[in-house]
Amino acid sequence: MPQLNGKVAIVTGGAQGIGRHYARGLAGEGARIAIGDVVDCAPAVQEIAEKHGANSCLGLKLDVSDEASVRSFVAQVAEQFGRIDILVNNAALCAALRPVPTAELDVELWDRVMAVNARGPFLMAKHVVPHMKAQGYGKIINISTGMAMRGVPGMLHYATSKGAVLSITRCLSREVGQWGICVNTIAPGLTVSETVMAQQPEFMEMVRIPTNKSRSIQRDERPEDLVGTVIYLASPASDFVTGQTILVDGGSLNN
Ligand SMILES: NC(=O)c1ccc[n+]([C@@H]2O[C@H](COP(=O)([O-])OP(=O)(O)OC[C@H]3O[C@@H](n4cnc5c(N)ncnc54)[C@H](O)[C@@H]3O)[C@@H](O)[C@H]2O)c1
């Protein structure tokens, strides 16, 4: 029996990479999906619509760093689907980033990473929470990374932006619990997403084996490894779980 029948889920950055797997997994549990991304959402939407019906998925252009874009996206989702139950804050500058020594880190790049990876989840929550409050129920799932806890040389911009995501979860969960809204973080380990593999082949070649050796389960982390935790945090099974960070990394870091 699907766990998310009748629910509506937003997946930011769901057109490709790991987010596309989240969208596919949530649709498989019966949720209607709204994908927002800066890149073309059509292939991801078509895949879900072919499997679950024409009204099962909506894809719209969205820049999570831009409040006007977020406001318009959320309004269109609410209008088309009538409700918003689940928000997966997955969009980020991730695959496009390579390690840069801090002394060479450009301020414009720093600001852009903060705008997408930290301001983005804040803006999405700002505009989605009123819908969840009105329903008296909601699930916000923020995507951080183990890097925010471990620290990795050359990744100050990315790791710091994802550290902000941990704080967004902690603050927001305390603010919105009274309306039955749960806010949690998933912190994936290094994941062989299609986008990272395509955009950072040399970096991945360098870090893959040592990362796998750091794990209790010593293999690559695949996007599929993350989908079950997203479904759990989106479902009623986690209705009393909030403010938490779940590391899904094969046992590399201990919480
Ligand atoms: N791949 C990994 O090793 C790894 C590890 C830990 C955490 N993560 C996190 O998982 C998530 C997905 O990672 P991924 O590997 O698929 O990387 P990715 O860079 O391909 O995914 C990000 C998605 O967000 C979209 N996006 C970028 N800027 C946007 C914006 N301004 N507005 C809307 N959408 C935007 C991209 O088009 C893409 O679809 C990210 O939050 C990332 O930080 C990834």
CSV table of C-alpha atoms and ligand atoms in Angstrom, one decimal:
chain,number,residue,atom,x,y,z
A,1,MET,CA,0.0,0.0,0.0
A,2,PRO,CA,1.6,3.3,-1.1
A,3,GLN,CA,2.5,5.5,2.0
A,4,LEU,CA,1.9,8.9,0.4
A,5,ASN,CA,-1.4,8.6,-1.5
A,6,GLY,CA,-3.1,12.1,-1.7
A,7,LYS,CA,0.1,13.9,-0.7
A,8,VAL,CA,1.8,16.6,-2.7
A,9,ALA,CA,5.6,16.8,-2.7
A,10,ILE,CA,8.0,19.5,-3.9
A,11,VAL,CA,11.5,18.3,-4.9
A,12,THR,CA,13.8,21.2,-5.7
A,13,GLY,CA,16.6,20.4,-8.0
A,14,GLY,CA,14.7,17.3,-9.0
A,15,ALA,CA,15.3,17.4,-12.8
A,16,GLN,CA,18.6,15.5,-12.5
A,17,GLY,CA,21.1,13.9,-10.1
A,18,ILE,CA,20.0,12.6,-6.8
A,19,GLY,CA,16.8,14.8,-6.7
A,20,ARG,CA,15.5,13.0,-9.7
A,21,HIS,CA,15.7,9.8,-7.7
A,22,TYR,CA,13.8,11.4,-4.8
A,23,ALA,CA,11.1,12.5,-7.2
A,24,ARG,CA,10.8,9.0,-8.7
A,25,GLY,CA,10.7,7.4,-5.2
A,26,LEU,CA,8.1,9.7,-3.8
A,27,ALA,CA,5.9,9.3,-6.9
A,28,GLY,CA,6.2,5.5,-6.4
A,29,GLU,CA,4.6,6.0,-3.0
A,30,GLY,CA,1.6,7.7,-4.5
A,31,ALA,CA,2.6,11.4,-4.0
A,32,ARG,CA,2.0,14.0,-6.7
A,33,ILE,CA,5.3,15.6,-7.5
A,34,ALA,CA,6.3,19.2,-8.3
A,35,ILE,CA,9.8,19.5,-9.6
A,36,GLY,CA,11.5,22.9,-9.6
A,37,ASP,CA,14.9,23.4,-11.2
A,38,VAL,CA,17.1,25.8,-13.1
A,39,VAL,CA,17.5,23.2,-15.8
A,40,ASP,CA,14.8,21.6,-18.0
A,41,CYS,CA,12.5,19.5,-15.9
A,42,ALA,CA,10.7,17.9,-18.9
A,43,PRO,CA,12.5,14.5,-19.1
A,44,ALA,CA,12.0,13.9,-15.3
A,45,VAL,CA,8.3,15.0,-15.5
A,46,GLN,CA,7.7,12.8,-18.6
A,47,GLU,CA,9.2,9.7,-16.9
A,48,ILE,CA,6.9,10.1,-13.8
A,49,ALA,CA,3.8,11.0,-15.9
A,50,GLU,CA,4.3,7.9,-18.1
A,51,LYS,CA,4.4,5.7,-15.1
A,52,HIS,CA,1.8,7.4,-12.8
A,53,GLY,CA,-0.5,9.4,-15.1
A,54,ALA,CA,-0.5,12.9,-16.6
A,55,ASN,CA,-1.5,14.7,-13.4
A,56,SER,CA,1.1,13.0,-11.2
A,57,CYS,CA,3.9,15.4,-11.9
A,58,LEU,CA,4.5,19.1,-12.6
A,59,GLY,CA,7.8,20.6,-13.7
A,60,LEU,CA,8.6,24.4,-13.5
A,61,LYS,CA,11.6,26.6,-13.8
A,62,LEU,CA,12.8,27.6,-10.3
A,63,ASP,CA,15.7,29.5,-9.0
A,64,VAL,CA,15.7,28.8,-5.2
A,65,SER,CA,18.0,31.8,-4.6
A,66,ASP,CA,15.5,34.3,-6.0
A,67,GLU,CA,12.5,35.1,-3.8
A,68,ALA,CA,10.3,36.2,-6.7
A,69,SER,CA,10.9,32.8,-8.4
A,70,VAL,CA,10.3,30.9,-5.2
A,71,ARG,CA,7.0,32.8,-4.5
A,72,SER,CA,5.7,32.2,-8.0
A,73,PHE,CA,6.7,28.5,-8.0
A,74,VAL,CA,5.0,27.8,-4.7
A,75,ALA,CA,1.9,29.7,-5.8
A,76,GLN,CA,1.7,27.7,-9.0
A,77,VAL,CA,2.1,24.3,-7.2
A,78,ALA,CA,-0.6,25.2,-4.6
A,79,GLU,CA,-2.9,26.3,-7.4
A,80,GLN,CA,-2.4,23.3,-9.6
A,81,PHE,CA,-2.3,20.6,-6.8
A,82,GLY,CA,-4.4,22.3,-4.1
A,83,ARG,CA,-2.0,21.5,-1.2
A,84,ILE,CA,1.7,21.1,-0.3
A,85,ASP,CA,2.6,18.4,2.2
A,86,ILE,CA,6.2,17.6,1.6
A,87,LEU,CA,9.2,19.8,0.7
A,88,VAL,CA,12.5,18.3,-0.2
A,89,ASN,CA,15.1,21.1,-0.2
A,90,ASN,CA,17.6,19.3,-2.5
A,91,ALA,CA,18.6,22.0,-5.0
A,92,ALA,CA,22.2,23.1,-4.5
A,93,LEU,CA,25.4,24.1,-6.1
A,94,CYS,CA,27.2,20.7,-5.7
A,95,ALA,CA,28.3,18.9,-8.8
A,96,ALA,CA,29.5,22.1,-10.4
A,97,LEU,CA,31.9,22.8,-7.5
A,98,ARG,CA,35.5,21.8,-7.3
A,99,PRO,CA,37.9,22.1,-4.4
A,100,VAL,CA,39.5,25.6,-4.1
A,101,PRO,CA,42.2,26.6,-1.5
A,102,THR,CA,40.6,29.2,0.8
A,103,ALA,CA,43.2,31.8,-0.1
A,104,GLU,CA,42.1,31.5,-3.8
A,105,LEU,CA,38.3,31.3,-3.1
A,106,ASP,CA,36.6,34.0,-5.0
A,107,VAL,CA,34.1,36.1,-2.9
A,108,GLU,CA,31.5,36.0,-5.8
A,109,LEU,CA,31.6,32.2,-5.8
A,110,TRP,CA,31.3,32.1,-2.0
A,111,ASP,CA,28.2,34.4,-2.2
A,112,ARG,CA,26.6,32.4,-5.0
A,113,VAL,CA,27.1,29.2,-3.1
A,114,MET,CA,25.5,30.7,0.0
A,115,ALA,CA,22.7,32.2,-2.0
A,116,VAL,CA,21.7,28.8,-3.5
A,117,ASN,CA,22.6,26.4,-0.8
A,118,ALA,CA,21.6,28.4,2.3
A,119,ARG,CA,19.2,31.2,1.2
A,120,GLY,CA,17.5,28.7,-1.1
A,121,PRO,CA,16.2,26.3,1.6
A,122,PHE,CA,15.2,29.3,3.8
A,123,LEU,CA,13.2,30.9,1.0
A,124,MET,CA,11.5,27.6,0.1
A,125,ALA,CA,10.5,27.1,3.7
A,126,LYS,CA,9.4,30.7,4.1
A,127,HIS,CA,6.9,30.3,1.2
A,128,VAL,CA,5.8,26.7,1.8
A,129,VAL,CA,5.3,26.8,5.6
A,130,PRO,CA,2.1,29.0,5.4
A,131,HIS,CA,0.5,26.2,3.3
A,132,MET,CA,1.6,23.5,5.8
A,133,LYS,CA,0.4,25.6,8.8
A,134,ALA,CA,-3.0,26.0,7.2
A,135,GLN,CA,-3.2,22.2,6.8
A,136,GLY,CA,-1.8,21.5,10.3
A,137,TYR,CA,0.7,19.1,8.8
A,138,GLY,CA,3.8,19.0,6.8
A,139,LYS,CA,7.3,17.5,6.2
A,140,ILE,CA,10.3,19.5,5.4
A,141,ILE,CA,13.4,17.5,4.4
A,142,ASN,CA,16.6,19.5,4.1
A,143,ILE,CA,19.6,18.0,2.3
A,144,SER,CA,23.0,18.7,3.8
A,145,THR,CA,26.2,16.6,3.6
A,146,GLY,CA,28.6,14.7,5.8
A,147,MET,CA,31.2,17.3,4.7
A,148,ALA,CA,29.5,19.9,6.9
A,149,MET,CA,30.4,17.8,9.9
A,150,ARG,CA,33.7,16.3,8.8
A,151,GLY,CA,35.2,19.3,7.1
A,152,VAL,CA,37.1,18.8,3.8
A,153,PRO,CA,40.1,20.9,2.6
A,154,GLY,CA,39.2,23.2,-0.3
A,155,MET,CA,35.4,22.9,0.3
A,156,LEU,CA,34.9,25.8,2.7
A,157,HIS,CA,32.2,27.4,0.6
A,158,TYR,CA,30.2,24.2,0.1
A,159,ALA,CA,30.6,22.8,3.6
A,160,THR,CA,29.8,26.1,5.3
A,161,SER,CA,26.6,26.5,3.2
A,162,LYS,CA,25.5,23.0,4.1
A,163,GLY,CA,26.3,23.7,7.8
A,164,ALA,CA,23.7,26.4,7.6
A,165,VAL,CA,21.2,23.8,6.5
A,166,LEU,CA,21.7,22.0,9.8
A,167,SER,CA,20.9,25.2,11.7
A,168,ILE,CA,17.9,25.9,9.5
A,169,THR,CA,16.5,22.4,10.5
A,170,ARG,CA,17.1,23.0,14.2
A,171,CYS,CA,15.6,26.5,14.3
A,172,LEU,CA,12.7,25.8,12.0
A,173,SER,CA,11.7,22.5,13.7
A,174,ARG,CA,11.2,24.3,17.0
A,175,GLU,CA,9.2,27.1,15.4
A,176,VAL,CA,6.7,25.0,13.4
A,177,GLY,CA,6.2,21.9,15.5
A,178,GLN,CA,3.0,23.3,17.0
A,179,TRP,CA,1.4,23.1,13.6
A,180,GLY,CA,2.4,19.4,13.2
A,181,ILE,CA,5.2,20.2,10.8
A,182,CYS,CA,8.4,18.1,11.0
A,183,VAL,CA,11.7,19.4,9.8
A,184,ASN,CA,14.7,17.1,9.4
A,185,THR,CA,18.0,16.9,7.6
A,186,ILE,CA,19.5,14.1,5.6
A,187,ALA,CA,23.3,14.2,5.4
A,188,PRO,CA,24.4,12.0,2.5
A,189,GLY,CA,28.0,10.9,2.1
A,190,LEU,CA,29.9,11.2,-1.2
A,191,THR,CA,27.4,9.8,-3.7
A,192,VAL,CA,28.1,8.7,-7.2
A,193,SER,CA,25.2,10.8,-8.7
A,194,GLU,CA,25.1,11.1,-12.5
A,195,THR,CA,25.8,14.8,-12.3
A,196,VAL,CA,28.8,14.5,-10.0
A,197,MET,CA,30.3,11.7,-12.1
A,198,ALA,CA,29.8,13.7,-15.3
A,199,GLN,CA,31.1,17.0,-14.0
A,200,GLN,CA,33.8,15.9,-11.6
A,201,PRO,CA,35.3,12.7,-13.0
A,202,GLU,CA,38.9,13.4,-11.8
A,203,PHE,CA,37.9,14.5,-8.3
A,204,MET,CA,35.6,11.4,-7.9
A,205,GLU,CA,38.4,9.1,-9.1
A,206,MET,CA,40.7,10.6,-6.4
A,207,VAL,CA,38.2,10.5,-3.4
A,208,ARG,CA,36.0,7.4,-4.2
A,209,ILE,CA,38.3,4.6,-2.9
A,210,PRO,CA,39.4,6.4,0.4
A,211,THR,CA,35.8,7.4,1.1
A,212,ASN,CA,34.6,3.8,0.6
A,213,LYS,CA,37.3,2.6,2.9
A,214,SER,CA,36.1,5.0,5.6
A,215,ARG,CA,32.7,3.3,5.7
A,216,SER,CA,31.4,0.4,7.7
A,217,ILE,CA,29.7,-0.7,4.4
A,218,GLN,CA,32.7,-0.3,2.1
A,219,ARG,CA,31.2,0.5,-1.3
A,220,ASP,CA,30.0,3.4,-3.4
A,221,GLU,CA,27.0,5.3,-2.1
A,222,ARG,CA,24.4,5.4,-4.9
A,223,PRO,CA,21.4,7.8,-5.2
A,224,GLU,CA,19.1,4.9,-4.6
A,225,ASP,CA,20.6,4.5,-1.1
A,226,LEU,CA,19.1,7.8,0.0
A,227,VAL,CA,15.5,7.3,-1.3
A,228,GLY,CA,14.3,5.1,1.5
A,229,THR,CA,15.2,7.8,4.1
A,230,VAL,CA,13.4,10.5,2.2
A,231,ILE,CA,10.3,8.4,2.0
A,232,TYR,CA,10.5,7.6,5.7
A,233,LEU,CA,10.8,11.3,6.6
A,234,ALA,CA,8.0,12.2,4.2
A,235,SER,CA,5.6,9.6,5.6
A,236,PRO,CA,3.5,9.3,8.7
A,237,ALA,CA,6.0,6.8,10.1
A,238,SER,CA,8.2,9.8,11.2
A,239,ASP,CA,5.4,12.1,12.6
A,240,PHE,CA,7.2,12.4,16.0
A,241,VAL,CA,10.7,12.8,14.5
A,242,THR,CA,11.8,16.4,14.1
A,243,GLY,CA,14.9,18.6,14.3
A,244,GLN,CA,17.1,15.6,13.5
A,245,THR,CA,20.0,14.9,11.1
A,246,ILE,CA,20.2,11.4,9.7
A,247,LEU,CA,23.5,10.5,8.2
A,248,VAL,CA,23.1,8.2,5.3
A,249,ASP,CA,26.7,7.4,4.4
A,250,GLY,CA,27.3,3.7,4.9
A,251,GLY,CA,28.7,4.3,8.4
A,252,SER,CA,31.5,6.7,7.6
A,253,LEU,CA,30.7,9.3,10.3
A,254,ASN,CA,29.1,8.7,13.6
A,255,ASN,CA,26.5,11.2,14.9
B,1,LIG,N1,26.7,13.9,-4.8
B,1,LIG,C1,27.2,13.9,-3.6
B,1,LIG,O1,28.3,13.3,-3.4
B,1,LIG,C2,26.4,14.6,-2.5
B,1,LIG,C3,26.9,14.3,-1.2
B,1,LIG,C4,26.2,14.9,-0.1
B,1,LIG,C5,25.1,15.8,-0.4
B,1,LIG,N2,24.8,16.0,-1.6
B,1,LIG,C6,23.6,16.9,-1.9
B,1,LIG,O2,22.6,16.2,-2.6
B,1,LIG,C7,21.9,17.2,-3.4
B,1,LIG,C8,21.9,16.7,-4.8
B,1,LIG,O3,23.2,16.5,-5.2
B,1,LIG,P1,23.6,16.0,-6.7
B,1,LIG,O4,24.8,15.1,-6.6
B,1,LIG,O5,22.4,15.5,-7.4
B,1,LIG,O6,24.2,17.3,-7.4
B,1,LIG,P2,23.6,18.4,-8.4
B,1,LIG,O7,24.5,19.5,-8.4
B,1,LIG,O8,23.5,17.7,-9.7
B,1,LIG,O9,22.2,18.6,-7.9
B,1,LIG,C9,21.6,19.8,-7.7
B,1,LIG,C10,20.4,20.1,-8.4
B,1,LIG,O10,20.0,21.4,-8.1
B,1,LIG,C11,19.7,22.2,-9.3
B,1,LIG,N3,20.0,23.6,-9.0
B,1,LIG,C12,21.2,24.2,-9.0
B,1,LIG,N4,21.0,25.5,-8.7
B,1,LIG,C13,19.7,25.7,-8.5
B,1,LIG,C14,18.9,26.8,-8.3
B,1,LIG,N5,19.5,28.0,-8.0
B,1,LIG,N6,17.6,26.7,-8.2
B,1,LIG,C15,17.0,25.5,-8.4
B,1,LIG,N7,17.7,24.4,-8.7
B,1,LIG,C16,19.0,24.5,-8.8
B,1,LIG,C17,20.7,21.5,-10.3
B,1,LIG,O11,20.2,21.8,-11.6
B,1,LIG,C18,20.5,20.0,-10.0
B,1,LIG,O12,19.4,19.5,-10.6
B,1,LIG,C19,22.6,18.5,-3.2
B,1,LIG,O13,21.9,19.2,-2.2
B,1,LIG,C20,23.9,18.1,-2.7
B,1,LIG,O14,24.6,19.2,-2.0
B,1,LIG,C21,25.4,15.4,-2.7
